[in-house]
Amino acid sequence: MAGCDRGGSGSSDGPDKPKGNAGAWHIDYRSPEPDAELNGLTAVSADEAWAVGSIGKPDHRNRSLLLHRVGGRWSPVQPPAELRRDPQLQAAASGPHDVWIHHQDPAPLPPTEATADRRYRPLPDGADGPDGPSPLPVMRWDGERWRRIPVPFPITTLRVVSPRRAWAVDDHGALWGWDGRTWERTGLPLWVGALDASSPDDVWAVGTRLTTDSPNQVAALHYDGRRWRQTRLPEYRFARDRVLPGETSTLGYVRALAADDVWALGSHTWEPEDETATDPPFEHFFLHWDGRRWQRAPHPPVAAHSAAVQPLASDGAGGLVLGAWLRRTSAGRYLGIDAPPGVEGWTETKVKPSERQWLSLSGLALAPGTHTLFGAGALLSHEGSTDRDSRAVVVSYRPTAP
C-alpha cells in the first residue's frame, strides 16, 4: 500500500530456524492420565512451584488438576473443593505463603472504532463494579490452608505482587486493584490487554488507548507504588494520508523482568472492505522498555512449526525464553531450544511419525534465585496418530552458554 509506514517495527516473517543451539527441554512431569493439560504455573522459590490445569475431554465433565513441586518433584495434590470441577484455572503468587488460583475468563477482543463503546470506557475512581459475586471463587494458599478471596468481577489476568497488593483485569478490559481487603476499579484511559509486575512498585498495564480520534493506538501505563503514569509509545499507521477501516493497534502481552527490562508484544490490524485485498491485514511488533523509554526491537523469528513466541520469561542469564522454542541471548541473538527426546522439535526425531508428540506450553516461570526455567502445558500426539490424546507436562530448561 502506498505510504505504508512500518517504521522498522519488525515483521512476523522470519527465518524458519534461528542459528545456533540453546540446549533442550527436559520432562520433569508427565500425567499418567490422557486428555490432560496445564494452563499455567508460578514458581514461588528455588524449591517450590505450583501448576494448574485440567483432566478430561472438553465435551465431558472434566476436573481441575493441581500440581505442587517440593523437594525437586512435581506431584498432584487435591485442589480446593470450590475449584475442583473448574478446567480453566490459572495461578499467581508473590511468595510461598501467598499463592492464588482462580478461574480464568477469556480475554475480550481488543476494541476497534466500531466496538469501542461504553463497555470499554473506564469508570471514575471508586465507581461501583458489576453487580453480584464472581462467577467462581478465588482461592488463596497461606502456607497452611486455602482461603476464599471475594472478587466482584470475572478475572482474565491476575498479578499478585505482595500479600497486600494484587492487580487484575476483568472481562471488559478494565483494571482493578486489591489492597488486602477490598477491590477498587481504576480509571485508567485504556483497554487493558495484559498486565505484569516485577515488584509492588513496578507494575505495567498495556493495551489500547481509547480516544475519539481514530485509529486507536497502543498504550502502556506504569505504576510506581503511588500512582499510574502513561508512557510514550511509537504510533502505528498503515497509510499516512488516511485511516484504514477498523484500523487499531494494541499491546496484548507484557513481561516485566525488572524495572529496566520490560518486553511487550503487540499487533496492528485493520479490516479490509474488499475480501480480495492482497495487502497484509496485520503486522506484529516487539517493544522493549529500558527504564527510560520504549524502543522497537526486531520481532522474534518464526519459531518451530510457526509456534507462538509467548509466553515469555527470563532465562536467568540476562536473556529471554520465548514460547517453547526460542531463546534470545543478552546480546540479542536468537537460538533454538530443542524438544525432549521423542518429541518433535528442531532436530529430527527417530520416532516414527504416527508416534511423535508435540510440545505446547501455556506458561513459563524462572525459579527464583536459580537458572532453571519451568514450562507447563501439554504433550500432544501427532496428527497422524490413530489415538490422539494430550498429556499434562512440566518441562525444565537450563540455558547453555550463548
Short mmCIF file of C-alpha atoms in Angstrom, two decimals, residues 49-263:
data_model
loop_
_atom_site.label_atom_id
_atom_site.label_comp_id
_atom_site.label_asym_id
_atom_site.label_seq_id
_atom_site.Cartn_x
_atom_site.Cartn_y
_atom_site.Cartn_z
CA ALA A 49 6.25 -24.14 42.44
CA TRP A 50 2.59 -24.72 41.51
CA ALA A 51 0.91 -25.63 38.22
CA VAL A 52 -2.78 -25.74 37.32
CA GLY A 53 -4.74 -27.45 34.56
CA SER A 54 -7.46 -29.96 33.82
CA ILE A 55 -8.18 -33.64 33.16
CA GLY A 56 -10.96 -34.88 30.89
CA LYS A 57 -12.31 -34.34 27.41
CA PRO A 58 -13.80 -30.89 26.75
CA ASP A 59 -17.20 -32.38 25.84
CA HIS A 60 -17.34 -34.42 29.06
CA ARG A 61 -17.33 -33.50 32.73
CA ASN A 62 -13.69 -32.76 33.39
CA ARG A 63 -11.95 -31.77 36.61
CA SER A 64 -9.16 -29.47 37.67
CA LEU A 65 -5.55 -30.57 38.05
CA LEU A 66 -3.23 -29.03 40.65
CA LEU A 67 0.49 -29.88 40.84
CA HIS A 68 2.87 -28.90 43.63
CA ARG A 69 6.66 -29.00 43.34
CA VAL A 70 8.57 -29.62 46.59
CA GLY A 71 11.84 -31.45 47.14
CA GLY A 72 12.61 -31.35 43.43
CA ARG A 73 9.50 -33.35 42.48
CA TRP A 74 6.15 -32.45 40.90
CA SER A 75 3.17 -34.26 42.44
CA PRO A 76 -0.63 -33.95 42.07
CA VAL A 77 -2.40 -32.53 45.12
CA GLN A 78 -6.07 -32.10 45.92
CA PRO A 79 -7.44 -28.78 44.61
CA PRO A 80 -9.74 -26.74 46.88
CA ALA A 81 -13.26 -28.14 46.80
CA GLU A 82 -14.60 -24.86 45.40
CA LEU A 83 -12.50 -25.22 42.23
CA ARG A 84 -12.35 -28.99 41.89
CA ARG A 85 -14.53 -29.04 38.76
CA ASP A 86 -13.09 -25.98 37.06
CA PRO A 87 -10.95 -26.83 34.00
CA GLN A 88 -9.92 -23.20 33.36
CA LEU A 89 -7.67 -22.48 36.31
CA GLN A 90 -4.74 -20.06 36.45
CA ALA A 91 -2.20 -19.38 39.19
CA ALA A 92 -0.38 -16.32 40.55
CA ALA A 93 1.74 -15.72 43.64
CA SER A 94 4.02 -13.31 45.47
CA GLY A 95 5.67 -15.99 47.59
CA PRO A 96 5.28 -19.44 49.21
CA HIS A 97 2.61 -18.17 51.63
CA ASP A 98 0.66 -16.13 49.08
CA VAL A 99 -0.45 -18.40 46.21
CA TRP A 100 -3.71 -17.69 44.35
CA ILE A 101 -5.61 -19.96 41.98
CA HIS A 102 -8.68 -18.79 40.11
CA HIS A 103 -10.98 -19.35 37.17
CA GLN A 104 -9.63 -17.51 34.14
CA ASP A 105 -12.19 -15.96 31.80
CA PRO A 106 -11.25 -15.49 28.13
CA ALA A 107 -9.87 -12.03 27.39
CA PRO A 108 -12.23 -9.80 25.37
CA LEU A 109 -11.26 -8.85 21.84
CA PRO A 110 -9.40 -5.54 21.52
CA PRO A 111 -11.79 -2.67 20.79
CA THR A 112 -11.96 -1.11 17.33
CA GLU A 113 -13.58 2.09 16.19
CA ALA A 114 -16.86 0.20 15.88
CA THR A 115 -16.68 -1.68 19.19
CA ALA A 116 -15.10 0.91 21.50
CA ASP A 117 -18.40 1.64 23.18
CA ARG A 118 -19.24 2.31 26.81
CA ARG A 119 -18.32 -1.22 27.88
CA TYR A 120 -14.63 -0.39 27.49
CA ARG A 121 -14.59 3.12 28.88
CA PRO A 122 -13.01 3.23 32.37
CA LEU A 123 -15.19 4.28 35.26
CA PRO A 124 -14.21 7.07 37.65
CA ASP A 125 -12.21 6.03 40.69
CA GLY A 126 -14.45 4.48 43.32
CA ALA A 127 -17.28 3.65 40.93
CA ASP A 128 -19.27 0.53 41.63
CA GLY A 129 -18.30 -2.67 39.83
CA PRO A 130 -20.58 -5.31 38.33
CA ASP A 131 -23.49 -6.48 40.46
CA GLY A 132 -23.22 -9.80 42.19
CA PRO A 133 -20.32 -12.02 43.17
CA SER A 134 -17.66 -13.51 40.95
CA PRO A 135 -18.96 -16.48 38.93
CA LEU A 136 -16.34 -18.72 40.54
CA PRO A 137 -14.31 -18.27 43.74
CA VAL A 138 -10.69 -17.23 44.02
CA MET A 139 -8.68 -19.30 46.49
CA ARG A 140 -5.52 -18.22 48.30
CA TRP A 141 -2.93 -20.53 49.91
CA ASP A 142 -1.35 -19.07 53.06
CA GLY A 143 1.11 -21.90 53.59
CA GLU A 144 -1.31 -23.99 55.64
CA ARG A 145 -4.73 -23.93 54.00
CA TRP A 146 -6.82 -22.46 51.20
CA ARG A 147 -8.96 -19.40 51.96
CA ARG A 148 -11.56 -17.71 49.75
CA ILE A 149 -10.90 -14.20 48.40
CA PRO A 150 -14.08 -12.35 47.40
CA VAL A 151 -13.81 -10.92 43.86
CA PRO A 152 -16.78 -9.00 42.35
CA PHE A 153 -15.80 -9.47 38.69
CA PRO A 154 -14.62 -12.18 36.26
CA ILE A 155 -10.81 -12.35 36.05
CA THR A 156 -8.94 -12.55 32.76
CA THR A 157 -5.50 -11.67 34.16
CA LEU A 158 -4.17 -11.57 37.73
CA ARG A 159 -0.83 -10.48 39.18
CA VAL A 160 -0.12 -10.78 42.90
CA VAL A 161 2.76 -8.53 43.93
CA SER A 162 2.63 -8.76 47.74
CA PRO A 163 0.36 -10.22 50.47
CA ARG A 164 -1.50 -6.89 50.49
CA ARG A 165 -1.46 -5.91 46.87
CA ALA A 166 -2.79 -7.54 43.70
CA TRP A 167 -3.93 -6.30 40.30
CA ALA A 168 -6.46 -7.89 37.97
CA VAL A 169 -8.12 -7.28 34.60
CA ASP A 170 -11.83 -8.00 34.14
CA ASP A 171 -13.67 -9.28 31.08
CA HIS A 172 -14.23 -5.74 29.78
CA GLY A 173 -10.54 -4.83 29.80
CA ALA A 174 -10.74 -2.71 32.98
CA LEU A 175 -8.09 -2.76 35.71
CA TRP A 176 -8.80 -3.46 39.39
CA GLY A 177 -6.55 -3.09 42.42
CA TRP A 178 -6.73 -5.09 45.69
CA ASP A 179 -5.35 -3.61 48.94
CA GLY A 180 -5.59 -6.72 51.08
CA ARG A 181 -9.28 -6.23 51.91
CA THR A 182 -11.25 -4.76 49.01
CA TRP A 183 -11.13 -4.34 45.22
CA GLU A 184 -11.34 -0.94 43.55
CA ARG A 185 -11.71 -0.28 39.84
CA THR A 186 -9.20 2.20 38.45
CA GLY A 187 -9.91 4.97 35.97
CA LEU A 188 -7.11 4.29 33.53
CA PRO A 189 -7.71 5.62 30.00
CA LEU A 190 -7.10 2.36 28.19
CA TRP A 191 -8.46 -1.07 27.39
CA VAL A 192 -6.07 -3.38 29.25
CA GLY A 193 -4.85 -6.28 27.14
CA ALA A 194 -2.12 -7.50 29.50
CA LEU A 195 -0.70 -6.93 32.96
CA ASP A 196 2.58 -7.78 34.69
CA ALA A 197 4.84 -6.68 37.54
CA SER A 198 8.39 -7.23 38.73
CA SER A 199 7.72 -5.76 42.20
CA PRO A 200 4.98 -3.86 44.09
CA ASP A 201 6.36 -0.56 42.76
CA ASP A 202 6.93 -1.72 39.19
CA VAL A 203 3.60 -2.67 37.61
CA TRP A 204 2.66 -2.38 33.94
CA ALA A 205 -0.78 -2.30 32.30
CA VAL A 206 -0.71 -2.32 28.50
CA GLY A 207 -3.32 -2.42 25.76
CA THR A 208 -5.13 0.13 23.61
CA ARG A 209 -5.56 3.84 24.25
CA LEU A 210 -9.19 4.77 23.68
CA THR A 211 -9.60 8.14 22.04
CA THR A 212 -12.17 9.99 19.96
CA ASP A 213 -9.63 10.16 17.13
CA SER A 214 -9.21 7.01 15.06
CA PRO A 215 -7.24 4.83 14.92
CA ASN A 216 -6.86 3.61 18.48
CA GLN A 217 -3.19 3.30 19.39
CA VAL A 218 -1.08 1.23 21.78
CA ALA A 219 -0.88 2.29 25.41
CA ALA A 220 1.35 1.39 28.36
CA LEU A 221 0.88 2.74 31.88
CA HIS A 222 3.33 2.26 34.75
CA TYR A 223 2.57 2.11 38.49
CA ASP A 224 5.45 3.16 40.77
CA GLY A 225 3.77 2.24 44.06
CA ARG A 226 1.93 5.57 44.33
CA ARG A 227 0.27 6.41 41.04
CA TRP A 228 -0.15 5.38 37.42
CA ARG A 229 1.69 7.27 34.68
CA GLN A 230 1.31 6.99 30.93
CA THR A 231 4.45 6.34 28.90
CA ARG A 232 5.22 7.39 25.36
CA LEU A 233 4.99 4.73 22.65
CA PRO A 234 5.50 4.57 18.88
CA GLU A 235 2.39 5.13 16.77
CA TYR A 236 1.41 2.68 14.06
CA ARG A 237 -0.30 3.68 10.79
CA PHE A 238 -0.60 1.71 7.58
CA ALA A 239 -1.15 4.84 5.49
CA ARG A 240 -0.01 8.39 6.14
CA ASP A 241 -2.89 10.07 4.35
CA ARG A 242 -5.88 8.14 5.68
CA VAL A 243 -7.17 5.71 8.28
CA LEU A 244 -7.99 2.23 7.07
CA PRO A 245 -11.32 0.60 8.01
CA GLY A 246 -11.21 -0.80 11.56
CA GLU A 247 -7.56 0.16 11.96
CA THR A 248 -6.26 -0.28 15.52
CA SER A 249 -3.04 -1.09 17.38
CA THR A 250 -2.86 -2.90 20.69
CA LEU A 251 -0.42 -4.48 23.09
CA GLY A 252 -1.64 -7.92 24.08
CA TYR A 253 1.27 -9.27 26.12
CA VAL A 254 3.78 -7.79 28.56
CA ARG A 255 6.51 -9.29 30.72
CA ALA A 256 8.22 -7.15 33.39
CA LEU A 257 11.53 -8.79 34.30
CA ALA A 258 12.98 -5.75 36.10
CA ALA A 259 12.42 -2.01 36.36
CA ASP A 260 14.68 -1.50 33.33
CA ASP A 261 13.78 -4.66 31.42
CA VAL A 262 10.19 -4.90 30.18
CA TRP A 263 9.05 -6.56 26.95
#
